[in-house]
Tab-separated table of C-alpha atoms and ligand atoms in Angstrom:
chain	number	residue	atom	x	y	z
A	27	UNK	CA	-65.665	134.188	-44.615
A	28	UNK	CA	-64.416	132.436	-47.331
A	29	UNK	CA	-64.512	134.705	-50.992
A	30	UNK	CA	-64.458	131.408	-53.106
A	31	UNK	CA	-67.284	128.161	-52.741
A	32	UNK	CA	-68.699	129.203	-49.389
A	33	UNK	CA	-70.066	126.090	-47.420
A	34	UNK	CA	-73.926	126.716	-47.567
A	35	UNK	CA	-76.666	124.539	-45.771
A	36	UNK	CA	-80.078	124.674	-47.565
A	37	UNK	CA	-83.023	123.293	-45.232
A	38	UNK	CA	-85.687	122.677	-47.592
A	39	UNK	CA	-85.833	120.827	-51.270
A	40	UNK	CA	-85.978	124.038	-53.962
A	41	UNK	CA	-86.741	123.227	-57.691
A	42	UNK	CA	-83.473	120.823	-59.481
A	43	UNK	CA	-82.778	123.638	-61.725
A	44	UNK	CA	-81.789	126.110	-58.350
A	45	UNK	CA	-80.133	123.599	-56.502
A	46	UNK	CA	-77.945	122.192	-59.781
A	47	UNK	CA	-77.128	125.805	-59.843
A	48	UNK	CA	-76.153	126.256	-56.116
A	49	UNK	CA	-74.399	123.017	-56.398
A	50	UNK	CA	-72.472	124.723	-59.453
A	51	UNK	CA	-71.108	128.217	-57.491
A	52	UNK	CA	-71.207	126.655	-53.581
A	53	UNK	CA	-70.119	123.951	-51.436
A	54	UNK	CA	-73.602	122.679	-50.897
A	55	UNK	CA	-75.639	120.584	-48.293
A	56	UNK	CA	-78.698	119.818	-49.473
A	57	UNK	CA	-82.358	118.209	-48.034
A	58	UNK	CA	-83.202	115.999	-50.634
A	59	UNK	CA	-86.147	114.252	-48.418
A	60	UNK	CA	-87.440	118.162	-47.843
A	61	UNK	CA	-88.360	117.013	-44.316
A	62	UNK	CA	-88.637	120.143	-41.987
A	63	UNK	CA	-85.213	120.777	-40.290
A	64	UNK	CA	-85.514	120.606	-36.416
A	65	UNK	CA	-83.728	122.638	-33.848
A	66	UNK	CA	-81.113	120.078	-33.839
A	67	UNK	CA	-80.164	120.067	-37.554
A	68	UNK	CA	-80.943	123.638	-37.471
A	69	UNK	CA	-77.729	124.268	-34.925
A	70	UNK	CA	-75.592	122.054	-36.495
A	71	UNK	CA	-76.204	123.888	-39.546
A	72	UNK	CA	-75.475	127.057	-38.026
A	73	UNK	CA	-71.968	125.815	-36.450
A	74	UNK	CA	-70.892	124.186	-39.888
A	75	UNK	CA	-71.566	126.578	-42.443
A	76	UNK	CA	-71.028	129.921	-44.142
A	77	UNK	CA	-74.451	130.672	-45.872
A	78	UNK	CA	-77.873	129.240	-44.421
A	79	UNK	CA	-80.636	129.020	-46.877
A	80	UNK	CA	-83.629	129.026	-44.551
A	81	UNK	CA	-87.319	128.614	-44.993
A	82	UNK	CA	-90.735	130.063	-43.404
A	83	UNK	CA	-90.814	126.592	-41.687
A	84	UNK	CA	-87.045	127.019	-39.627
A	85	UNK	CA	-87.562	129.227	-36.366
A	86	UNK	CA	-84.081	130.699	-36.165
A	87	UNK	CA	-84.807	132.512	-32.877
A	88	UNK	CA	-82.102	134.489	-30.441
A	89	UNK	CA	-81.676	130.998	-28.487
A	90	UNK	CA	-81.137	129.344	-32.260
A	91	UNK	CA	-78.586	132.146	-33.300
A	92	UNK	CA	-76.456	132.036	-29.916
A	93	UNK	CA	-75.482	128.475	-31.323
A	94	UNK	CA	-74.129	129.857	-34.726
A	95	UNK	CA	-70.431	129.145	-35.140
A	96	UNK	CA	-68.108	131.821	-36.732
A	97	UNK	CA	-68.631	131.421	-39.546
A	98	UNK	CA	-72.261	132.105	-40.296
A	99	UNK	CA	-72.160	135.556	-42.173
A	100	UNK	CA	-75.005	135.394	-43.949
A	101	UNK	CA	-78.828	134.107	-43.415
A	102	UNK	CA	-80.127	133.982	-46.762
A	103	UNK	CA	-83.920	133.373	-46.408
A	104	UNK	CA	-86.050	131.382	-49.201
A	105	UNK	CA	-89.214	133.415	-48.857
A	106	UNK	CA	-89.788	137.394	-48.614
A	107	UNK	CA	-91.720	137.222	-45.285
A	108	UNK	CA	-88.581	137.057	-42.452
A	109	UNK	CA	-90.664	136.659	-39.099
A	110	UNK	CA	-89.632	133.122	-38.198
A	111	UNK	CA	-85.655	135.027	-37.929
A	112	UNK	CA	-84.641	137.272	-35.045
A	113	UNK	CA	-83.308	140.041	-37.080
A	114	UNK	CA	-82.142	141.820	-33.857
A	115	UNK	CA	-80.131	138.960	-32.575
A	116	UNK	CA	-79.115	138.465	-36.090
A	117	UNK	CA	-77.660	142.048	-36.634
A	118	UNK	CA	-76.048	141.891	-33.274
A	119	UNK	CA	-74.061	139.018	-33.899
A	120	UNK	CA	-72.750	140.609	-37.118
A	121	UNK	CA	-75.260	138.272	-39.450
A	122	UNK	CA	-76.441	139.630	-42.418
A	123	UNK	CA	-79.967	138.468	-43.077
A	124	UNK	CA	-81.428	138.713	-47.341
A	125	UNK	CA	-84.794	137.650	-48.803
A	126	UNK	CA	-86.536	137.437	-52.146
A	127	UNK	CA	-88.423	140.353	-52.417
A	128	UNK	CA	-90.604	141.361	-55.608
A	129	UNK	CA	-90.493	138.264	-57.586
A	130	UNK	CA	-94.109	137.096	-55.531
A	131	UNK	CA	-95.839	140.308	-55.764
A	132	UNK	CA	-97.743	138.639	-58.624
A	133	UNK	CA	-98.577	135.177	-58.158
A	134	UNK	CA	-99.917	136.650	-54.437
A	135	UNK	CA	-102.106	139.252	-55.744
A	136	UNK	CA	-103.165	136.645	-58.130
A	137	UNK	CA	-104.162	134.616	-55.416
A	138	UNK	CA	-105.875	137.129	-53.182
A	139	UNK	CA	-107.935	138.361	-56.337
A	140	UNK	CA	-108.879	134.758	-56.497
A	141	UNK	CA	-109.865	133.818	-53.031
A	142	UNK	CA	-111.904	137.736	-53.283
A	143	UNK	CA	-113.594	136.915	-56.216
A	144	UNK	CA	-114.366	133.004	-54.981
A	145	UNK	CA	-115.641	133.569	-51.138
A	146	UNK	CA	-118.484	135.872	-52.152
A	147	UNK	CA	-119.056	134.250	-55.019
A	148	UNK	CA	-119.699	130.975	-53.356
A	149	UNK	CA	-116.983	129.210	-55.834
A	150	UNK	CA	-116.701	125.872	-53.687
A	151	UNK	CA	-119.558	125.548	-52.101
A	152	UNK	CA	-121.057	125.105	-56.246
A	153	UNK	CA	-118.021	123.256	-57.046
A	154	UNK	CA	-118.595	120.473	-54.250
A	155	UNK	CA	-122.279	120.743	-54.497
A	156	UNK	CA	-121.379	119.231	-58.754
A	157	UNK	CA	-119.320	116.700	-56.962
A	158	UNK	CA	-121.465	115.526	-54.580
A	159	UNK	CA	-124.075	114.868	-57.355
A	160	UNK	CA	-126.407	117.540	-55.838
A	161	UNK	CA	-126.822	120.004	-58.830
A	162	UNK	CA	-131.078	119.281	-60.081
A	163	UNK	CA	-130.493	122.097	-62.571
A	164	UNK	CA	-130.676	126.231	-62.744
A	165	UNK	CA	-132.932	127.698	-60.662
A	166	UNK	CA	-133.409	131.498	-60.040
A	167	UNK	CA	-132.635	131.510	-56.991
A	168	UNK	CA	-130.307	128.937	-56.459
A	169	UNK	CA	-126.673	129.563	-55.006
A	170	UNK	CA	-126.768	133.414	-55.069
A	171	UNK	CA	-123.745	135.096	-54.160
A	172	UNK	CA	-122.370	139.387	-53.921
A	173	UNK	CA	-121.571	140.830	-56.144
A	174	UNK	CA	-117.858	142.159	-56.380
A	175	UNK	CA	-117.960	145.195	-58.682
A	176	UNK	CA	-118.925	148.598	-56.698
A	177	UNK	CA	-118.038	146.956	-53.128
A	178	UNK	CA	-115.572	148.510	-51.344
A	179	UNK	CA	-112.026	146.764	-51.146
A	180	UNK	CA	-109.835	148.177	-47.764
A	181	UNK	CA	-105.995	146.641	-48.058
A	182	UNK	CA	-104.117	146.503	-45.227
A	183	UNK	CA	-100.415	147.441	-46.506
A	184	UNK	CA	-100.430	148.805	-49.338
A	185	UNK	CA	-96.656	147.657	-50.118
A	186	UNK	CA	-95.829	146.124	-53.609
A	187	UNK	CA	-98.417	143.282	-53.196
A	188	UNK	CA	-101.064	145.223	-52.116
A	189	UNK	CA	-100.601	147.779	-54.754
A	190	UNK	CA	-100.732	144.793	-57.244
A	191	UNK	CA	-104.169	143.185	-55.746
A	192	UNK	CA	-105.098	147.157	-55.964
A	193	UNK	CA	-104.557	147.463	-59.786
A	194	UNK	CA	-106.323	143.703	-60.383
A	195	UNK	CA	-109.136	144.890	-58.353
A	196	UNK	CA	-109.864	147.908	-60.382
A	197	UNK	CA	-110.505	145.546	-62.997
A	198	UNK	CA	-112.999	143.717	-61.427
A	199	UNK	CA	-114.691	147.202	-60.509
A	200	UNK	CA	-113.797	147.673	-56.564
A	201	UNK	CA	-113.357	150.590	-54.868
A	202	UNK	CA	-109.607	150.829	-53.490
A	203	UNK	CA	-109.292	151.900	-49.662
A	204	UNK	CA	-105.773	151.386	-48.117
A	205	UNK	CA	-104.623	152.119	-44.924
A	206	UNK	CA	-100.732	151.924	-44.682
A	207	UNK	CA	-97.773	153.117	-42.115
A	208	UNK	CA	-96.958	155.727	-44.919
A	209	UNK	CA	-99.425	157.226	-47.802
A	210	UNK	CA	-98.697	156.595	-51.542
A	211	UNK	CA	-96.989	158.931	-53.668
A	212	UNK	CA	-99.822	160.924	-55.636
A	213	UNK	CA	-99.265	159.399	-59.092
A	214	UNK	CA	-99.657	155.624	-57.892
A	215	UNK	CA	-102.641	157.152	-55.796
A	216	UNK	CA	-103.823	158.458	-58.660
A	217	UNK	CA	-103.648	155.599	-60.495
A	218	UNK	CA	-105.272	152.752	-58.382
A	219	UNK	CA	-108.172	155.847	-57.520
A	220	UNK	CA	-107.445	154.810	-54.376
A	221	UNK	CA	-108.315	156.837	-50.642
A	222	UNK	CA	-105.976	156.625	-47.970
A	223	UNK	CA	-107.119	156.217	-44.412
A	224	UNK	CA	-104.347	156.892	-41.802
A	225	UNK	CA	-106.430	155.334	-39.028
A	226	UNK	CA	-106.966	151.567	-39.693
A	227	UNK	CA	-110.315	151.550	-37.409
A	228	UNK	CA	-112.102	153.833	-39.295
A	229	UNK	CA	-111.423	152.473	-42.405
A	230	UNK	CA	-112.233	148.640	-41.614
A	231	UNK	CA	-115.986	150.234	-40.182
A	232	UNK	CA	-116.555	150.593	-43.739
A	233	UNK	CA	-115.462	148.107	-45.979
A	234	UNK	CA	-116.829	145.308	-47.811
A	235	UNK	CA	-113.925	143.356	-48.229
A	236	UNK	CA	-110.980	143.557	-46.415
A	237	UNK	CA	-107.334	141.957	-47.781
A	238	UNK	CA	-104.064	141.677	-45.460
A	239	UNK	CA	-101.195	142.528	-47.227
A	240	UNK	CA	-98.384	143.599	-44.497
A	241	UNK	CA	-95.671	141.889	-42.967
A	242	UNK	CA	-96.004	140.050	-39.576
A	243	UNK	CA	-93.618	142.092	-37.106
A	244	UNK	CA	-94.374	142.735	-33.614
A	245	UNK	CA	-96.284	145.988	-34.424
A	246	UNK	CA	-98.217	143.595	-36.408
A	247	UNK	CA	-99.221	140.254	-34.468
A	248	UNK	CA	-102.749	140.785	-33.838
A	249	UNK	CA	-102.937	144.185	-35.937
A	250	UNK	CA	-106.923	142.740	-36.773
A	251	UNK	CA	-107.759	142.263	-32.946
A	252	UNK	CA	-111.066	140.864	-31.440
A	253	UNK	CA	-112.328	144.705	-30.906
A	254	UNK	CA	-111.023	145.550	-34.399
A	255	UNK	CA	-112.318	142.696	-36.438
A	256	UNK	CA	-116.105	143.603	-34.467
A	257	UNK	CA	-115.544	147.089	-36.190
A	258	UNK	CA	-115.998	145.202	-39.925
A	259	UNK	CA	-119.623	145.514	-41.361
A	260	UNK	CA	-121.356	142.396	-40.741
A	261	UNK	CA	-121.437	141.562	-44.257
A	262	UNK	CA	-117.851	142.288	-45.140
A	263	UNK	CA	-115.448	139.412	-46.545
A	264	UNK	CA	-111.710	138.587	-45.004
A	265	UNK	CA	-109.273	137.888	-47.408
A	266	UNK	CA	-105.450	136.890	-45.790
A	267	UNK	CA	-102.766	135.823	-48.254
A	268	UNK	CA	-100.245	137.147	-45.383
A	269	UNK	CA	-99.696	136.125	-42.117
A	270	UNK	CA	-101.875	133.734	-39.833
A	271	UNK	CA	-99.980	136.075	-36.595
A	272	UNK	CA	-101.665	139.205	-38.134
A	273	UNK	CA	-105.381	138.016	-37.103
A	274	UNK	CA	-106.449	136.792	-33.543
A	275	UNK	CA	-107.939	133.593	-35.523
A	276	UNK	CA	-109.913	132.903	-32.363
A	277	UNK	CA	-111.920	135.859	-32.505
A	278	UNK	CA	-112.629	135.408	-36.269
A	279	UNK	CA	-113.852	132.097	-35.663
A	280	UNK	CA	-115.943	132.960	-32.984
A	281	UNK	CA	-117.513	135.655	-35.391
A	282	UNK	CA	-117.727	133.471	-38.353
A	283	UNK	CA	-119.741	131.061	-36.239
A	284	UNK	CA	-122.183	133.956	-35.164
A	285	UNK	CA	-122.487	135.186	-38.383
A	286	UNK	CA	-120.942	138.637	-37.685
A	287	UNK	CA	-119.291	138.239	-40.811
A	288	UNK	CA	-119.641	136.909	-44.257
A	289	UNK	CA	-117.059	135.358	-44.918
A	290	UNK	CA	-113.241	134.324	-44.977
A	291	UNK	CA	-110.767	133.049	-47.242
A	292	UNK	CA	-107.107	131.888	-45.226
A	293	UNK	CA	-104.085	131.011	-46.921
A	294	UNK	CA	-102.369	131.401	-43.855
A	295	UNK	CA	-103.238	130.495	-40.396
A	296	UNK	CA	-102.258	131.385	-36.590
A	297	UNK	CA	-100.648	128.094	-35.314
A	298	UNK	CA	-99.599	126.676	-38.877
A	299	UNK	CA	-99.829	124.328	-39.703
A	300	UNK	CA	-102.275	123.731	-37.529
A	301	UNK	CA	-105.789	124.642	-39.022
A	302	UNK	CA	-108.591	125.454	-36.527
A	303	UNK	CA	-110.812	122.225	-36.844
A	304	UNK	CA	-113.961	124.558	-36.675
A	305	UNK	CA	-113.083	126.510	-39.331
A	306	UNK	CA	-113.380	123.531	-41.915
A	307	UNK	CA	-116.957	123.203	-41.142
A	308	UNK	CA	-117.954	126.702	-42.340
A	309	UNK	CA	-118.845	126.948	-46.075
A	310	UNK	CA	-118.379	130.426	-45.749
A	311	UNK	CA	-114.617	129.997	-45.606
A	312	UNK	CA	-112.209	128.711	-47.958
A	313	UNK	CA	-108.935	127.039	-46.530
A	314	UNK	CA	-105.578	126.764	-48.098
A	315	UNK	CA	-102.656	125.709	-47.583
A	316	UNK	CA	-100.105	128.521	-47.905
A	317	UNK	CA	-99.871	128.321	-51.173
A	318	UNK	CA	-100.349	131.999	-52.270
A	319	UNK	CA	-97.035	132.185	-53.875
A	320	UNK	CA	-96.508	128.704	-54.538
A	321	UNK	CA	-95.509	128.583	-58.919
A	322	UNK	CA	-92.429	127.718	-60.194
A	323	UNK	CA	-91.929	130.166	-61.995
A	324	UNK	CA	-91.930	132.124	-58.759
A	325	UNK	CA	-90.065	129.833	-56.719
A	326	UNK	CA	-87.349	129.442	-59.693
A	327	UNK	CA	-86.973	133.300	-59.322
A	328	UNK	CA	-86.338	133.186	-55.361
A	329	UNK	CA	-83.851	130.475	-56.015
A	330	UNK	CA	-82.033	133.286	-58.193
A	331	UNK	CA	-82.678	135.393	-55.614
A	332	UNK	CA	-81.541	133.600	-53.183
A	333	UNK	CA	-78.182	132.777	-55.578
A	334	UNK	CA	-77.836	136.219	-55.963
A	335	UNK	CA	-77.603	137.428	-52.797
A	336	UNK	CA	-74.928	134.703	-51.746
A	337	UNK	CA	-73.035	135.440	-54.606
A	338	UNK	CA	-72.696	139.523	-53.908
A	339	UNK	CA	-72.234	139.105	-50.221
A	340	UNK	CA	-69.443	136.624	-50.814
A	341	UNK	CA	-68.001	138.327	-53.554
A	342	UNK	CA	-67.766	141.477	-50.549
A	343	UNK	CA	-70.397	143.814	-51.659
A	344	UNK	CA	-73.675	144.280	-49.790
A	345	UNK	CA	-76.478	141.875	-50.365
A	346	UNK	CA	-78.921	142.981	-52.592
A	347	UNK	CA	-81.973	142.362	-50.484
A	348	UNK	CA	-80.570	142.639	-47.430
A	349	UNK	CA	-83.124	143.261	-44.463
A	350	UNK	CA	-82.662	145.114	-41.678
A	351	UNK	CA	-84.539	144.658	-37.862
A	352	UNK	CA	-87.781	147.323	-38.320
A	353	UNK	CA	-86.878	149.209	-35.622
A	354	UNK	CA	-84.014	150.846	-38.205
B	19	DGY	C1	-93.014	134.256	-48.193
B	19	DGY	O1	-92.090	134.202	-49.008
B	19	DGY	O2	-92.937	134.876	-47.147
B	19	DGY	C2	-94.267	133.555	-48.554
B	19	DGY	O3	-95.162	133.539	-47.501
B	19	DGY	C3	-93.982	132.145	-49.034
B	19	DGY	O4	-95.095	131.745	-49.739
């Protein structure tokens, strides 16, 4: 590995003001028509550079990786969420993989505050109903919605961005539930008033709205399964600013259209970006498109990140976000 200008290949277009600055400290390819790399461009990348800067959208898989030439030291990922890399095959060929941790936490629990606060609230369906030119004036009983305050709020993960959509939804007067692989510390317990539940079944039988906040890993895929998703109250909301992979989508759908639950708002979907075509019939659900962490503020930050991380590991010390497979 060279210590000075490492080559780096960057698959995606990132704001001017991070790529001027890669182009500054690296020898730099860059995508300037941001079209998604394919497998092709992703192994030639891999045999001709130092440093690649991947996205969510590059599937660097053990098959991918067995094409890496030998000089590929580092994967440093544009994005926190690091389930489209085989970390495994990663670590065993003696690649260091690094992501942008933290600098989401709050534009995401932004989002998923938003998406709670809009589903029940029927936000859309009033917003297209204006647009349409169907709105005859106030009525008492016209586009009723729940109410948010005093419902119970159960957060899958309860990692930095679920402990920030746990401190916004205090404000709006929720109830915080979590169920997590490990329990808070007392003191941020303490102060979200939030009640653990170790087993994720019991706790989804209970809750009004429920909001995915862990990472998709094996352990994960599926973690809201058909038999677990019939567990939530028939009146409970879905919330996922995570993972599509974390919730067997078909089952949802099927219990969306049999009104087994309220509601649903996806920022994230199983087969993206492929969007079930039944789910954009229900006005029950709002759709987006992955854009939970999408400001540029925050994407300026993962840049730095990203620039960051390069930087140490080529200057020889350890990457600052480095991640390791889950099994260690
Ligand atoms: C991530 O970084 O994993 C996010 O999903 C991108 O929005």
């Amino acid at each position: 590995m060279t210590r000075t200008r490492p080559t780096v290949v960057v698959t995606r277009k990132l704001p001017d003001v991070v790529e001027t600055r890669m182009m500054e400290l690296f020898d730099v390819r860059l995508n300037d028509n941001d079209h998604p790399f394919s497998a092709g461009e992703i192994a030639d990348a891999l045999q001709a550079c130092d440093v690649l800067v991947p996205t969510l959208t590059d599937h660097i898989d053990a098959s991918v990786l067995a094409k890496a030439g030998p000089r590929l030291k580092l994967i440093a990922n544009f994005g926190n969420g690091v389930d489209h890399i085989d970390l495994a095959a990663a670590q065993a060929r003696g690649i260091t993989v690094s992501n942008t941790p933290d600098v989401l936490t709050e534009d995401t629990a932004d989002m998923a505050m938003a998406l709670m606060v809009a589903v029940p609230r029927r936000l859309l369906e009033g917003a297209a109903l204006i647009r349409d030119g169907k709105f005859t004036g106030w009525s008492p009983t016209h586009m009723l919605g729940q109410r948010l305050s005093g419902k119970r709020l159960g957060i899958i993960g309860m990692g930095r961005i679920g402990t920030a959509v746990a401190r916004r939804a205090r404000g709006f007067g929720m109830a915080i539930h979590y169920h997590n692989r490990r329990r808070l510390r007392p003191e941020l317990e303490a102060e979200v008033e939030a009640t653990y539940w170790e087993s994720l079944d019991q706790m989804l039988a209970r809750m009004d709205v429920i909001s995915i906040h862990c990472p998709h890993t094996p352990a994960t895929f599926h973690l809201l399964s058909e038999r677990r998703l019939k567990l939530l109250k028939p009146t409970a909301y879905l919330v996922n600013v995570a993972r599509g992979e974390i919730v067997d989508e078909t089952a949802l759908i099927s219990m969306l259209e049999r009104g087994q639950l309220a509601g649903a708002a996806l920022d994230v979907f199983e087969h993206e970006p492929a969007v079930n075509p039944k789910l954009l019939a229900m006005p029950n659900v709002i759709l987006l498109p992955h854009m939970s962490s999408a400001t540029i503020e925050g994407r300026i930050a993962m840049g730095e990140r990203v620039i960051i991380n390069i930087k140490t590991f080529c200057d020889g010390h350890v990457a600052p976000n480095r991640v390791l497979p889950p099994s260690i």
